[in-house]
Structure formats: structure tokens, C-alpha cells
CSV table of C-alpha atoms in Angstrom, one decimal:
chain,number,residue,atom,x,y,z
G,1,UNK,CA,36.1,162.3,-84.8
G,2,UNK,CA,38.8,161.0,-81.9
G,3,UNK,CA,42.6,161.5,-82.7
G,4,UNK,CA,44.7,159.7,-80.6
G,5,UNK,CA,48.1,160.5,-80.4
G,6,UNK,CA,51.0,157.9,-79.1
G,7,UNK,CA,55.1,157.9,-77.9
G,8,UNK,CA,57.4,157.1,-78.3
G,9,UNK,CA,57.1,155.2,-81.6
G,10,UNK,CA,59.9,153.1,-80.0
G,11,UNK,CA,61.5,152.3,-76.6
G,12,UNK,CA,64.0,149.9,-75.4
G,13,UNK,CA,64.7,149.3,-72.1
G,14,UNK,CA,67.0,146.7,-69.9
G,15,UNK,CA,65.1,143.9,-68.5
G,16,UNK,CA,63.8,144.7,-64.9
G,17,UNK,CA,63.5,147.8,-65.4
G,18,UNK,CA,60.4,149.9,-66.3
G,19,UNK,CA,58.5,151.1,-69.3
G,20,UNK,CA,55.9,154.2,-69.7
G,21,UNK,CA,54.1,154.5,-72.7
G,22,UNK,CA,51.6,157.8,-73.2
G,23,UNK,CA,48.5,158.8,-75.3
G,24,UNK,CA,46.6,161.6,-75.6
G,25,UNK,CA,42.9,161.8,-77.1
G,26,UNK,CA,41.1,164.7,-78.5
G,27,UNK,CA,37.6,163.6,-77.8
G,28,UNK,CA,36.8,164.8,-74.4
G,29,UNK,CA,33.4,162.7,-74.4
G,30,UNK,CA,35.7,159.3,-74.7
G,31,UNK,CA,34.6,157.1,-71.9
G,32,UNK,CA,36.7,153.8,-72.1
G,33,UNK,CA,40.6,153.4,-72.8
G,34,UNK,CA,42.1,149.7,-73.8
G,35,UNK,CA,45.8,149.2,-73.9
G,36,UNK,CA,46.6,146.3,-76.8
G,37,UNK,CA,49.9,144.1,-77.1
G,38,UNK,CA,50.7,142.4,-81.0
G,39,UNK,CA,53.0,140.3,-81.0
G,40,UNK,CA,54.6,139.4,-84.8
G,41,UNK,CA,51.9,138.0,-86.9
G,42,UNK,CA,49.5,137.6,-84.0
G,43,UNK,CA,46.1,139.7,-83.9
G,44,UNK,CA,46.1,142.5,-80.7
G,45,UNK,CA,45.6,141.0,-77.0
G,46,UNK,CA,43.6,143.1,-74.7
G,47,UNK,CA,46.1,143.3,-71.8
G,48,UNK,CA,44.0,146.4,-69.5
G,49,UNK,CA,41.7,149.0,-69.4
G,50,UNK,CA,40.2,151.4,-67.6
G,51,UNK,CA,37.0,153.4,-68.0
G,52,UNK,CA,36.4,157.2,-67.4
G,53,UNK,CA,35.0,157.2,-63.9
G,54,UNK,CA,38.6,155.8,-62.6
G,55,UNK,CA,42.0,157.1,-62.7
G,56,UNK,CA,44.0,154.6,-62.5
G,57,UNK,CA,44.0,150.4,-62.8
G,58,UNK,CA,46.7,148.2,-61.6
G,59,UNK,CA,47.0,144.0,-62.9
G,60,UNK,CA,50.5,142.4,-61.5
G,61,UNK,CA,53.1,144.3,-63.2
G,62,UNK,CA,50.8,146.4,-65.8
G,63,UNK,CA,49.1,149.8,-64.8
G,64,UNK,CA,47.0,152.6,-66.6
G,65,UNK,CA,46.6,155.8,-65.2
G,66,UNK,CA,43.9,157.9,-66.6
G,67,UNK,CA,43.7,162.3,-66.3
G,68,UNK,CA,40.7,163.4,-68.1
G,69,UNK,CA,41.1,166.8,-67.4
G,70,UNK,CA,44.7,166.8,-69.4
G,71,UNK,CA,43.0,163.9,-71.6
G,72,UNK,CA,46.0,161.9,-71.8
G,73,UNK,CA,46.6,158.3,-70.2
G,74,UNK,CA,49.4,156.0,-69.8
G,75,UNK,CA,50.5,152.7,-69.5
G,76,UNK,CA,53.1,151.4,-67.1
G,77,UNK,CA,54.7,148.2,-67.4
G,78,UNK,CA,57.0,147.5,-64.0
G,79,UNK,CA,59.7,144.9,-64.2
G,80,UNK,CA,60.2,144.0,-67.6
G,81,UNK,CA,60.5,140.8,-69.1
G,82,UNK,CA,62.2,139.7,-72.7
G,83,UNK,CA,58.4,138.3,-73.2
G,84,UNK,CA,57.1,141.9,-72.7
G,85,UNK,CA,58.5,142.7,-76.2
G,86,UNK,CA,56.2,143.7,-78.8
G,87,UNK,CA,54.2,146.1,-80.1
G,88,UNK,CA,51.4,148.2,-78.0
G,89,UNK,CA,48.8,149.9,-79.2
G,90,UNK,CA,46.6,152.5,-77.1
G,91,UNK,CA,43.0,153.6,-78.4
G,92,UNK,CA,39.7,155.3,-77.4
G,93,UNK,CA,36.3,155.1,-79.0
G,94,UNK,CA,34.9,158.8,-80.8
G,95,UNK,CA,32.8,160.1,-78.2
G,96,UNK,CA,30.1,157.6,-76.9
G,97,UNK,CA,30.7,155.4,-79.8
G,98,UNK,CA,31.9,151.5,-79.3
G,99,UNK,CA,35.1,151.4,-82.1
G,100,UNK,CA,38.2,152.1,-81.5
G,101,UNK,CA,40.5,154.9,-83.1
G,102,UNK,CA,43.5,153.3,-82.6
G,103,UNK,CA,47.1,155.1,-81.7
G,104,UNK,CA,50.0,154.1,-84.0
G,105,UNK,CA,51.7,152.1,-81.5
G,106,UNK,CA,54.9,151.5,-79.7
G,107,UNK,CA,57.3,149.1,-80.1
G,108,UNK,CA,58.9,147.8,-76.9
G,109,UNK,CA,62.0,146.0,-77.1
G,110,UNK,CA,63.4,144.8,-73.1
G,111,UNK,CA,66.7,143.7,-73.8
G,112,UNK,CA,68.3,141.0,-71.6
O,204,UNK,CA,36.2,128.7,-74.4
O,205,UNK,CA,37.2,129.7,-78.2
O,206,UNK,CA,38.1,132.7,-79.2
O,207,UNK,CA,37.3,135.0,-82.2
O,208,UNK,CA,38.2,132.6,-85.3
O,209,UNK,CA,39.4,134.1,-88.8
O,210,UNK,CA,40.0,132.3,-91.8
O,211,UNK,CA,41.7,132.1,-94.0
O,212,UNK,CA,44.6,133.2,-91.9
O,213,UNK,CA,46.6,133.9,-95.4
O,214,UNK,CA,44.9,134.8,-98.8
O,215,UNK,CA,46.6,135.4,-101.9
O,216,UNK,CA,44.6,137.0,-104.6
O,217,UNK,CA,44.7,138.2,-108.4
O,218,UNK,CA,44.2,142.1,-109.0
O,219,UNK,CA,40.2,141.9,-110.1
O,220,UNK,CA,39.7,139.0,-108.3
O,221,UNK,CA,37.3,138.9,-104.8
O,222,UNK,CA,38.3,138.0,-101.5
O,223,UNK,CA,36.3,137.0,-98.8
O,224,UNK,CA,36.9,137.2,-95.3
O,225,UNK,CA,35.4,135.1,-92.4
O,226,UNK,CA,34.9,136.2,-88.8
O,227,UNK,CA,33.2,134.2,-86.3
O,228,UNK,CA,33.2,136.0,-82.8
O,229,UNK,CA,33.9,134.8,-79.4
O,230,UNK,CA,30.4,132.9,-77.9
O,231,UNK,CA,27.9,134.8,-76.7
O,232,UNK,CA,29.1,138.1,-78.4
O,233,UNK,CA,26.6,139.8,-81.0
O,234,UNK,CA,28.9,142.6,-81.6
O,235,UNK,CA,31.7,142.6,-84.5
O,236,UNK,CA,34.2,144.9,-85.6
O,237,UNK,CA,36.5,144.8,-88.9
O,238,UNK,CA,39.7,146.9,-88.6
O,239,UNK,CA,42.7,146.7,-91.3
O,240,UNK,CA,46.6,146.8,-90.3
O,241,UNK,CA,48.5,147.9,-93.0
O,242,UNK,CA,52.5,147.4,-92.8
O,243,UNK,CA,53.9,149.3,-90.2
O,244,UNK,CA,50.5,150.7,-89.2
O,245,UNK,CA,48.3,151.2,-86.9
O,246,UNK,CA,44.8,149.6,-86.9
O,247,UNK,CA,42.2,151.4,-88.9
O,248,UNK,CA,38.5,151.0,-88.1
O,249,UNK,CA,36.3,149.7,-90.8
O,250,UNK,CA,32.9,148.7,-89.9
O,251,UNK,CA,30.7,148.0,-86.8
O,252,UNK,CA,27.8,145.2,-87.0
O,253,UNK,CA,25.4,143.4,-84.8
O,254,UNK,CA,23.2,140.5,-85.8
O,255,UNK,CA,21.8,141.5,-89.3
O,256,UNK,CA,22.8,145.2,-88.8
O,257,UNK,CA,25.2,147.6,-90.0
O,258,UNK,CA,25.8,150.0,-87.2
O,259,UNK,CA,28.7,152.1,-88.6
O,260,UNK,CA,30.4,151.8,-92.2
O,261,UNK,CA,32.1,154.8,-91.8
O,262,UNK,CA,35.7,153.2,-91.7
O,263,UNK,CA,34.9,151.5,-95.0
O,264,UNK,CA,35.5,152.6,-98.4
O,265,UNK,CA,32.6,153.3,-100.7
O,266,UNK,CA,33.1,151.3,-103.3
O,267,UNK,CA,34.7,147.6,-103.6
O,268,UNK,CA,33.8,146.9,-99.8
O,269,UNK,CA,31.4,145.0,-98.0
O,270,UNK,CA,30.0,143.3,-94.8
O,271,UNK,CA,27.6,141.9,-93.5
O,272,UNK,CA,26.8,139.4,-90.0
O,273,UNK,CA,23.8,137.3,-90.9
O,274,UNK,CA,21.3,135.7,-88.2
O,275,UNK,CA,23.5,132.3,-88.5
O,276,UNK,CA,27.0,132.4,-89.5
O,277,UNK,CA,30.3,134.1,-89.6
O,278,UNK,CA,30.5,137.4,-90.5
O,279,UNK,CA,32.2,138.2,-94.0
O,280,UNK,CA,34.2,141.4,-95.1
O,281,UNK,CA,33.8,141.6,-98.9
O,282,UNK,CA,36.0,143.0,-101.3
O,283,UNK,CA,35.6,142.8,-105.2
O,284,UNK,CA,38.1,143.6,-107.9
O,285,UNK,CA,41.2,143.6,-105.3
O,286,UNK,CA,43.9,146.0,-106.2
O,287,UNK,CA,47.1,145.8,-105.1
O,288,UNK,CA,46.3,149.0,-102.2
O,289,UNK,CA,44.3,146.1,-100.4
O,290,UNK,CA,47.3,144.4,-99.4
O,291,UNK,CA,47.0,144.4,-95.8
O,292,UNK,CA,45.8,142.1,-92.3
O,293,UNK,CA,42.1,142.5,-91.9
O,294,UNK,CA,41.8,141.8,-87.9
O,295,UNK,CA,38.0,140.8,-86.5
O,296,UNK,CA,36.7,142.0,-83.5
O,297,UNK,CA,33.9,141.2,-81.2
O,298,UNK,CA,32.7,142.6,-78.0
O,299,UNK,CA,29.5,141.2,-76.0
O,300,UNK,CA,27.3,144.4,-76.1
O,301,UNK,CA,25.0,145.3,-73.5
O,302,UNK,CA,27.3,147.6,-71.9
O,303,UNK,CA,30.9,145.2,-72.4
O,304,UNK,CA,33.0,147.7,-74.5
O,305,UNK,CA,36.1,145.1,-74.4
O,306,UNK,CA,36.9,143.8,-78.0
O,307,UNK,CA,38.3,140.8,-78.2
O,308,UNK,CA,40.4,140.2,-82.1
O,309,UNK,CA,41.3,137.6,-83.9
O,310,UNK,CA,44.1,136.2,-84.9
O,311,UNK,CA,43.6,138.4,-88.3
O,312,UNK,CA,43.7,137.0,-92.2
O,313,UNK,CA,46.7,138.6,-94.2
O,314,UNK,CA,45.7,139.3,-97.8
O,315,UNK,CA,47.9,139.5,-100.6
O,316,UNK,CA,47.1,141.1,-104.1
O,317,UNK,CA,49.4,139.8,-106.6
């Protein structure tokens, strides 16, 4: 099965300034990486993606970068906002599979 | 365009008691997913179904659990004779198939075992 690993557990960083979050996956046949954002008591919001044939994926101030060989990828997150606080979750489906093994998250504080 | 819809959004329930759970996915999608959050947690997969099909239950526990996603209707995540270990947020998912791997969740429905 996929194992997805994810750090740091937690990050705080000054607003404006930016934040890198990482995960690696075990499953080398993995085709499709989704970046999630919780907010307290809400259910996850898709926020990006990117899919194996592309390494990286840029929407206004979010990224992903993608390196299959190394089987890690990463989410960037450029000129942060208080709003940008909250938990995010990385995953990847076990091989050609559609669910998600989920990371066990980050939780981003941007402190004013 | 509404989203994916879970109720109830809180249940409280009695150990030995059953709680159902209600997932109606985004319009147009025919694929759902169940995942469970517990505190401080990641999200766990559960179970995978289309229309009248389970596709993958191996996320869910053997005994206790159930799903099902009938022809018409919400999908529903069983679970008889709660025990307390059940405590948890039971997010829905649903993607559009045919190639869309984007899931979409719900707002999730936190259960309780009292």
C-alpha cells in the first residue's frame, strides 16, 4: 500500500513571508498528488494538484512542485496571509487506485 | 452549484446504539468516498463506491461497518452497536469518475459515543 510521509507537523511563519510544506510517497506507480486545507471544524478544501506527467503547478500565490524520481513533492505557499492558517494535508492514491492515503498534516500558523 | 452535503453535521449516540451517516455528492459525480478524522489525525480511507457498487472496503472494519450508494439517494455509512473508539468526523467524498481523480468533501458529520 502507499505511505505518505509529511513535515513539519507544524510551521509558523510571519505574514508575507513564505511557507514550504514536503511529502514523500512510497508508491512509485502514484499518478496524482492533491494538496488539502481544513480549517477548524470544516471538511478539507482541495486548494491544488498536480498529476505525474508534470513537475510543477502554479495558482496565484500556491505552487506544487512534483520529482518523481526522489518521489517526494511539495507545496509552496508565497506571501502569506493570517487567512492562510490552518491545517494542510498532502495525499496520493496506492498505485493506480482512486483513494487517497492521506499525510498527517501540517498546521500552518502566519502570524501578523 | 451545491456541494457535497452531510448530515447530520453532529450526532450524539449511546454505546450499542446505531448511527447513520448521510452523504449526497456534488451533481453529476457517481463516485463517493468515506474517510474518518480522528482527533488530531489525519484522514483515514474507509470505503470507495459508485452507483450500487462497492469498489474498495478495505479501509473499513469488518465487523459493525457498513455502506452502501443506492441507484437514488444519498449514500449512508453504517455503524451498529457504537462503541466509544467510533468517536470521530466521518468526512464524504465524491469525485466525477471518468478520468476526474479530484475529490471534493464535505463539510463532515462529528459523531459522538456517549
Amino acid at each position: 500500500g502507499e505511505n505518505v510521509e509529511q513535515h513539519p507537523s507544524t510551521l509558523s511563519v510571519q505574514e508575507g513571508d513564505s511557507a514550504v510544506i514536503k511529502c514523500t510517497y512510497s508508491d512509485s506507480a502514484s499518478n496524482y498528488f492533491p494538496w488539502y486545507k481544513q480549517e477548524l471544524g470544516k471538511g478539507p478544501q482541495l486548494i491544488i494538484d498536480i498529476r505525474s506527467n508534470v513537475g510543477e503547478k502554479k495558482d496565484q500565490r500556491i505552487a506544487v512542485t512534483l520529482n518523481k524520481t526522489a518521489k517526494h513533492f511539495s507545496l509552496h505557499i508565497t506571501e502569506t496571509q493570517p487567512e492562510d492558517s490552518a491545517v494542510y494535508f498532502c495525499a496520493a492514491p496506492p498505485g493506480s487506485a482512486r483513494q487517497l492515503t492521506f499525510g498527517s498534516g501540517t498546521q500552518l500558523t502566519v502570524l501578523p | 452549484n451545491a456541494g457535497v452535503m452531510q448530515n447530520p453535521r453532529h450526532l450524539v449516540r449511546r454505546r450499542g446504539q446505531e448511527a447513520r451517516l448521510r452523504c449526497s455528492p456534488m451533481k453529476g459525480h457517481s463516485h463517493v468516498y468515506w474517510y474518518r478524522q480522528l482527533p488530531e489525525e489525519g484522514l483515514k480511507f474507509m470505503v470507495y463506491l459508485q452507483k450500487e457498487n462497492i469498489i474498495d472496503e478495505s479501509g473499513m472494519p469488518k465487523e459493525r461497518f457498513s455502506a452502501e450508494f443506492p441507484k437514488e439517494g444519498p449514500s449512508i455509512l453504517r455503524i451498529q452497536q457504537v462503541v466509544r473508539g467510533d468517536s470521530a468526523a466521518y468526512f464524504c467524498a465524491s469525485s466525477p469518475g471518468q478520468g476526474g481523480y479530484e475529490q471534493y468533501f464535505g463539510p463532515g458529520t462529528r459523531l459522538t459515543v456517549t
